[in-house]
Amino acid sequence: MEITLNEVKRREKGLKIINQKIKNDGVDSLIDLTGLAGGFDLTPEDISLLETYAGPAVFDEKIQELGREHLGGEKILPLNRTTSGIVGMIIALVKPGTKIVHYLAKKPGHPSIPRTAKLVGADYVEYTNLDDFKIDDNTSLVVITGTTMDLEVISVDDFKTVIDQAKAKNIPVFVDDASGARIRRAVYDQPRAIDLGADLSVTSTDKLMEGPRGGLMAGSTELIDQIKLVVNQYGLEGQAPLVAGMIKGLEKYSPDRIKEAFKQKDELYQKLQDKGLNPQTTPTGFMFKEDEIKNEVDKRTSTGDVSADVVATVYSMLLIDNYNIITIPAVGMPGASKTVRIDWSAKDSEKLSMDELVDAIVDTFDKVASVFSSDSVEQVLYE
Ligand SMILES: *Cc1c(COP(=O)(O)O)cnc(C)c1O
């Protein structure tokens, strides 16, 4: 059976299922456990401000205050996405022919970093081991990822070692703290990246907080101004409506939910293991990587040489269709990871018990197996 993943079509199908559920049962029937739930909690007063030129002025003052509290630093730059911030920062700071050195807990780093390195004609190298880590003389930027896309965290000691080495050579340090600004701090009690000595840090305002998808960068006034110029030239900045939503997300943010999920996730993990499953834990939940999903389905029926990303996407699609539970493989952007990750700190986790979730997870493996036995994979993914 030759089946390839059409990323555009499978996302359209995922969104179609969601739209149908909203029409039939209302938006509250959905259970979003992606940890990217978003939030856009504007009041009529915010909206009337947005209709005037006064809006951006009012929101800028507030985002400076709340952003500095969340990230540290002297000045805050709101961005359309974290990716936009990474792109603008590299264009502003990295010259052609120089090198970007990246330290992170586990490869790979976010694809926007190597892509922009290529765009500006810089070399790029990733290290996950301090013994190998090396800052060559032609290095123009050191990047640290606080918490990777699969939520692997680096230690404070490693953070400090890398920052010290960069400082010794007078090279700016940028921290990609997309979810780290909350995971690192709430779960591991780590300091803010800027307080650890980083020059710049960026976070995603929809990750583990109830804000809209957007990016927030912090650093010294001098560096932020330099980056802001590029960001404005390329149209990467966060517009006033987005900034208004970020303000509400930051005002509402509390680490309590993340801390609670961190404590509960072991119980959840145990329940899954008791059912014979083999998940991996994350700081606030668990995940099944695509290979493990294929593995688990193969115990029930052979998926043959169908690739693991297809099997994982079928899984995610059936989890929405049968249980209203949203995970990334069905609805994420083309190219997004096909790991099925459950964030138990997501607000919607209140809508079901641990046992209900575990039953849904187990039953969905059985359902994926039936889809493969009955040759209806393409129907599930695209029709
Ligand atoms: C999510 C994430 C990004 C990018 O965020 P976008 O909102 O997609 O731009 C960058 N780096 C890391 C480590 C991330 O987890």
CSV table of N, CA and C in Angstrom, one decimal, residues 132-222:
chain,number,residue,atom,x,y,z
A,132,ASP,N,31.8,18.8,23.6
A,132,ASP,CA,32.0,19.1,22.1
A,132,ASP,C,31.9,20.6,21.8
A,133,PHE,N,31.1,21.3,22.7
A,133,PHE,CA,30.7,22.7,22.4
A,133,PHE,C,31.9,23.6,22.2
A,134,LYS,N,31.9,24.4,21.1
A,134,LYS,CA,33.0,25.2,20.8
A,134,LYS,C,32.6,26.4,20.1
A,135,ILE,N,33.1,27.6,20.5
A,135,ILE,CA,32.7,28.8,19.8
A,135,ILE,C,33.9,29.3,19.0
A,136,ASP,N,33.9,29.1,17.7
A,136,ASP,CA,35.0,29.6,16.8
A,136,ASP,C,35.0,31.1,16.8
A,137,ASP,N,36.2,31.6,16.3
A,137,ASP,CA,36.4,33.0,16.3
A,137,ASP,C,35.5,33.8,15.4
A,138,ASN,N,35.1,33.1,14.3
A,138,ASN,CA,34.2,33.9,13.4
A,138,ASN,C,32.8,33.8,13.8
A,139,THR,N,32.5,33.4,15.0
A,139,THR,CA,31.1,33.2,15.4
A,139,THR,C,30.5,34.6,15.7
A,140,SER,N,29.2,34.9,15.2
A,140,SER,CA,28.6,36.2,15.4
A,140,SER,C,27.4,36.1,16.4
A,141,LEU,N,27.0,34.8,16.6
A,141,LEU,CA,25.8,34.7,17.5
A,141,LEU,C,25.8,33.3,18.2
A,142,VAL,N,25.5,33.3,19.5
A,142,VAL,CA,25.3,32.0,20.2
A,142,VAL,C,23.9,31.9,20.6
A,143,VAL,N,23.2,30.8,20.2
A,143,VAL,CA,21.8,30.6,20.5
A,143,VAL,C,21.7,29.5,21.5
A,144,ILE,N,20.9,29.6,22.5
A,144,ILE,CA,20.6,28.5,23.4
A,144,ILE,C,19.1,28.3,23.3
A,145,THR,N,18.6,27.0,23.2
A,145,THR,CA,17.2,26.7,23.3
A,145,THR,C,16.9,26.3,24.8
A,146,GLY,N,16.1,27.1,25.5
A,146,GLY,CA,15.8,26.8,26.9
A,146,GLY,C,15.0,25.5,27.0
A,147,THR,N,14.0,25.3,26.2
A,147,THR,CA,13.2,24.1,26.2
A,147,THR,C,12.9,23.8,24.8
A,148,THR,N,13.2,22.6,24.3
A,148,THR,CA,13.1,22.2,22.9
A,148,THR,C,11.6,22.0,22.5
A,149,MET,N,11.3,21.8,21.2
A,149,MET,CA,10.0,21.6,20.8
A,149,MET,C,9.3,20.4,21.5
A,150,ASP,N,10.1,19.4,21.8
A,150,ASP,CA,9.6,18.2,22.6
A,150,ASP,C,9.8,18.4,24.1
A,151,LEU,N,10.0,19.6,24.5
A,151,LEU,CA,10.1,20.0,25.9
A,151,LEU,C,11.2,19.5,26.7
A,152,GLU,N,12.4,19.2,26.1
A,152,GLU,CA,13.6,18.8,26.8
A,152,GLU,C,14.2,20.1,27.3
A,153,VAL,N,14.7,20.1,28.5
A,153,VAL,CA,15.2,21.3,29.2
A,153,VAL,C,16.7,21.2,29.4
A,154,ILE,N,17.4,22.4,29.3
A,154,ILE,CA,18.8,22.4,29.6
A,154,ILE,C,18.9,22.8,31.1
A,155,SER,N,20.1,22.4,31.7
A,155,SER,CA,20.3,22.7,33.1
A,155,SER,C,20.8,24.2,33.3
A,156,VAL,N,20.6,24.7,34.5
A,156,VAL,CA,21.1,26.1,34.7
A,156,VAL,C,22.6,26.1,34.6
A,157,ASP,N,23.3,25.0,35.0
A,157,ASP,CA,24.8,25.0,34.9
A,157,ASP,C,25.2,25.0,33.4
A,158,ASP,N,24.6,24.3,32.6
A,158,ASP,CA,24.9,24.3,31.2
A,158,ASP,C,24.6,25.7,30.6
A,159,PHE,N,23.5,26.3,31.0
A,159,PHE,CA,23.2,27.6,30.6
A,159,PHE,C,24.3,28.6,30.9
A,160,LYS,N,24.8,28.5,32.1
A,160,LYS,CA,25.8,29.5,32.6
A,160,LYS,C,27.1,29.2,31.9
A,161,THR,N,27.5,27.9,31.7
A,161,THR,CA,28.7,27.6,31.0
A,161,THR,C,28.7,28.2,29.6
A,162,VAL,N,27.7,28.0,28.9
A,162,VAL,CA,27.6,28.5,27.5
A,162,VAL,C,27.6,30.0,27.5
A,163,ILE,N,26.9,30.6,28.4
A,163,ILE,CA,26.9,32.1,28.4
A,163,ILE,C,28.2,32.6,28.8
A,164,ASP,N,28.9,32.0,29.7
A,164,ASP,CA,30.3,32.5,30.1
A,164,ASP,C,31.2,32.4,28.9
A,165,GLN,N,31.2,31.3,28.2
A,165,GLN,CA,32.1,31.2,27.1
A,165,GLN,C,31.8,32.2,26.0
A,166,ALA,N,30.5,32.5,25.8
A,166,ALA,CA,30.2,33.5,24.8
A,166,ALA,C,30.6,34.9,25.2
A,167,LYS,N,30.4,35.2,26.5
A,167,LYS,CA,30.8,36.5,27.1
A,167,LYS,C,32.3,36.7,26.9
A,168,ALA,N,33.1,35.6,27.2
A,168,ALA,CA,34.5,35.7,27.1
A,168,ALA,C,35.0,36.2,25.7
A,169,LYS,N,34.1,35.9,24.7
A,169,LYS,CA,34.5,36.2,23.4
A,169,LYS,C,33.7,37.4,22.9
A,170,ASN,N,32.8,38.0,23.8
A,170,ASN,CA,32.1,39.2,23.4
A,170,ASN,C,31.0,38.9,22.3
A,171,ILE,N,30.4,37.7,22.4
A,171,ILE,CA,29.5,37.4,21.3
A,171,ILE,C,28.1,37.4,22.0
A,172,PRO,N,27.1,38.0,21.3
A,172,PRO,CA,25.7,38.0,21.9
A,172,PRO,C,25.1,36.7,22.0
A,173,VAL,N,24.3,36.5,23.1
A,173,VAL,CA,23.6,35.2,23.4
A,173,VAL,C,22.1,35.5,23.2
A,174,PHE,N,21.5,34.7,22.4
A,174,PHE,CA,20.0,34.7,22.2
A,174,PHE,C,19.4,33.4,22.7
A,175,VAL,N,18.4,33.5,23.5
A,175,VAL,CA,17.7,32.3,24.0
A,175,VAL,C,16.4,32.1,23.4
A,176,ASP,N,16.2,31.0,22.7
A,176,ASP,CA,14.9,30.6,22.2
A,176,ASP,C,14.2,29.9,23.3
A,177,ASP,N,13.3,30.7,24.0
A,177,ASP,CA,12.6,30.2,25.2
A,177,ASP,C,11.1,30.1,24.9
A,178,ALA,N,10.8,29.6,23.7
A,178,ALA,CA,9.4,29.6,23.2
A,178,ALA,C,8.4,29.1,24.3
A,179,SER,N,8.7,27.9,24.8
A,179,SER,CA,7.9,27.4,25.9
A,179,SER,C,8.7,27.4,27.2
A,180,GLY,N,10.1,27.5,27.0
A,180,GLY,CA,11.0,27.5,28.2
A,180,GLY,C,10.7,28.6,29.2
A,181,ALA,N,10.3,29.8,28.7
A,181,ALA,CA,10.1,30.9,29.6
A,181,ALA,C,9.0,30.5,30.7
A,182,ARG,N,8.2,29.5,30.4
A,182,ARG,CA,7.3,29.0,31.4
A,182,ARG,C,7.7,27.6,32.0
A,183,ILE,N,8.0,26.7,31.1
A,183,ILE,CA,8.3,25.4,31.6
A,183,ILE,C,9.6,25.4,32.5
A,184,ARG,N,10.6,26.1,32.1
A,184,ARG,CA,11.9,26.1,32.8
A,184,ARG,C,11.6,26.8,34.2
A,185,ARG,N,10.8,27.8,34.2
A,185,ARG,CA,10.6,28.6,35.4
A,185,ARG,C,9.6,27.9,36.3
A,186,ALA,N,8.5,27.5,35.8
A,186,ALA,CA,7.4,27.0,36.6
A,186,ALA,C,7.8,25.6,37.2
A,187,VAL,N,8.3,24.7,36.3
A,187,VAL,CA,8.6,23.4,36.7
A,187,VAL,C,9.9,23.2,37.4
A,188,TYR,N,11.0,23.9,36.8
A,188,TYR,CA,12.3,23.6,37.3
A,188,TYR,C,12.9,24.8,38.1
A,189,ASP,N,12.1,25.8,38.4
A,189,ASP,CA,12.5,26.9,39.2
A,189,ASP,C,13.8,27.6,38.7
A,190,GLN,N,13.9,27.6,37.4
A,190,GLN,CA,15.1,28.2,36.8
A,190,GLN,C,14.8,29.7,36.7
A,191,PRO,N,15.9,30.5,36.7
A,191,PRO,CA,15.7,32.0,36.5
A,191,PRO,C,15.3,32.3,35.0
A,192,ARG,N,14.9,33.6,34.8
A,192,ARG,CA,14.7,34.1,33.5
A,192,ARG,C,16.0,34.1,32.7
A,193,ALA,N,15.9,33.8,31.4
A,193,ALA,CA,17.1,33.7,30.6
A,193,ALA,C,18.0,35.0,30.7
A,194,ILE,N,17.3,36.1,30.7
A,194,ILE,CA,18.1,37.4,30.8
A,194,ILE,C,18.8,37.5,32.1
A,195,ASP,N,18.2,37.0,33.2
A,195,ASP,CA,18.8,37.0,34.5
A,195,ASP,C,20.0,36.0,34.6
A,196,LEU,N,20.0,35.0,33.7
A,196,LEU,CA,21.1,34.1,33.6
A,196,LEU,C,22.3,34.7,32.8
A,197,GLY,N,22.1,35.9,32.3
A,197,GLY,CA,23.1,36.6,31.5
A,197,GLY,C,22.9,36.6,30.0
A,198,ALA,N,21.8,36.1,29.5
A,198,ALA,CA,21.6,36.1,28.1
A,198,ALA,C,21.3,37.6,27.7
A,199,ASP,N,21.7,37.9,26.4
A,199,ASP,CA,21.5,39.3,25.9
A,199,ASP,C,20.0,39.5,25.4
A,200,LEU,N,19.5,38.4,24.9
A,200,LEU,CA,18.1,38.5,24.3
A,200,LEU,C,17.4,37.2,24.6
A,201,SER,N,16.1,37.2,24.7
A,201,SER,CA,15.3,36.0,24.8
A,201,SER,C,14.0,36.2,24.1
A,202,VAL,N,13.4,35.1,23.6
A,202,VAL,CA,12.1,35.3,22.9
A,202,VAL,C,11.2,34.2,23.4
A,203,THR,N,9.9,34.4,23.6
A,203,THR,CA,8.9,33.4,24.0
A,203,THR,C,7.7,33.4,23.1
A,204,SER,N,6.9,32.3,23.1
A,204,SER,CA,5.7,32.2,22.3
A,204,SER,C,4.5,32.5,23.2
A,205,THR,N,3.7,33.4,22.8
A,205,THR,CA,2.6,33.8,23.8
A,205,THR,C,1.4,32.9,23.8
A,206,ASP,N,1.5,31.8,23.0
A,206,ASP,CA,0.4,30.8,23.0
A,206,ASP,C,0.8,29.5,23.7
A,207,LYS,N,2.1,29.4,24.1
A,207,LYS,CA,2.5,28.1,24.6
A,207,LYS,C,2.5,28.2,26.2
A,208,LEU,N,1.7,27.2,26.7
A,208,LEU,CA,1.5,27.1,28.1
A,208,LEU,C,1.0,28.4,28.8
A,209,MET,N,0.4,29.3,28.0
A,209,MET,CA,-0.3,30.4,28.5
A,209,MET,C,-1.5,30.8,27.6
A,210,GLU,N,-2.5,31.5,28.1
A,210,GLU,CA,-3.7,31.7,27.3
A,210,GLU,C,-3.6,33.0,26.5
A,211,GLY,N,-2.6,33.0,25.6
A,211,GLY,CA,-2.5,34.2,24.7
A,211,GLY,C,-2.6,33.7,23.2
A,212,PRO,N,-2.7,34.7,22.3
A,212,PRO,CA,-2.7,34.4,20.9
A,212,PRO,C,-1.4,33.9,20.4
A,213,ARG,N,-1.3,33.3,19.3
A,213,ARG,CA,0.0,32.9,18.7
A,213,ARG,C,0.7,34.2,18.4
A,214,GLY,N,1.9,34.3,19.0
A,214,GLY,CA,2.7,35.5,18.8
A,214,GLY,C,4.0,35.3,19.5
A,215,GLY,N,4.9,36.3,19.3
A,215,GLY,CA,6.2,36.2,19.9
A,215,GLY,C,6.5,37.5,20.7
A,216,LEU,N,7.3,37.3,21.8
A,216,LEU,CA,7.7,38.4,22.6
A,216,LEU,C,9.2,38.3,22.9
A,217,MET,N,9.9,39.4,22.5
A,217,MET,CA,11.4,39.4,22.6
A,217,MET,C,11.8,40.4,23.7
A,218,ALA,N,12.8,40.1,24.5
A,218,ALA,CA,13.3,41.0,25.5
A,218,ALA,C,14.8,41.1,25.4
A,219,GLY,N,15.3,42.3,25.8
A,219,GLY,CA,16.8,42.5,25.8
A,219,GLY,C,17.1,43.9,26.1
A,220,SER,N,18.4,44.3,25.9
A,220,SER,CA,18.8,45.7,26.1
A,220,SER,C,18.1,46.6,25.1
A,221,THR,N,17.9,47.8,25.5
A,221,THR,CA,17.3,48.8,24.6
A,221,THR,C,18.1,48.9,23.3
A,222,GLU,N,19.4,48.8,23.4
A,222,GLU,CA,20.3,49.0,22.2
A,222,GLU,C,20.0,47.8,21.2
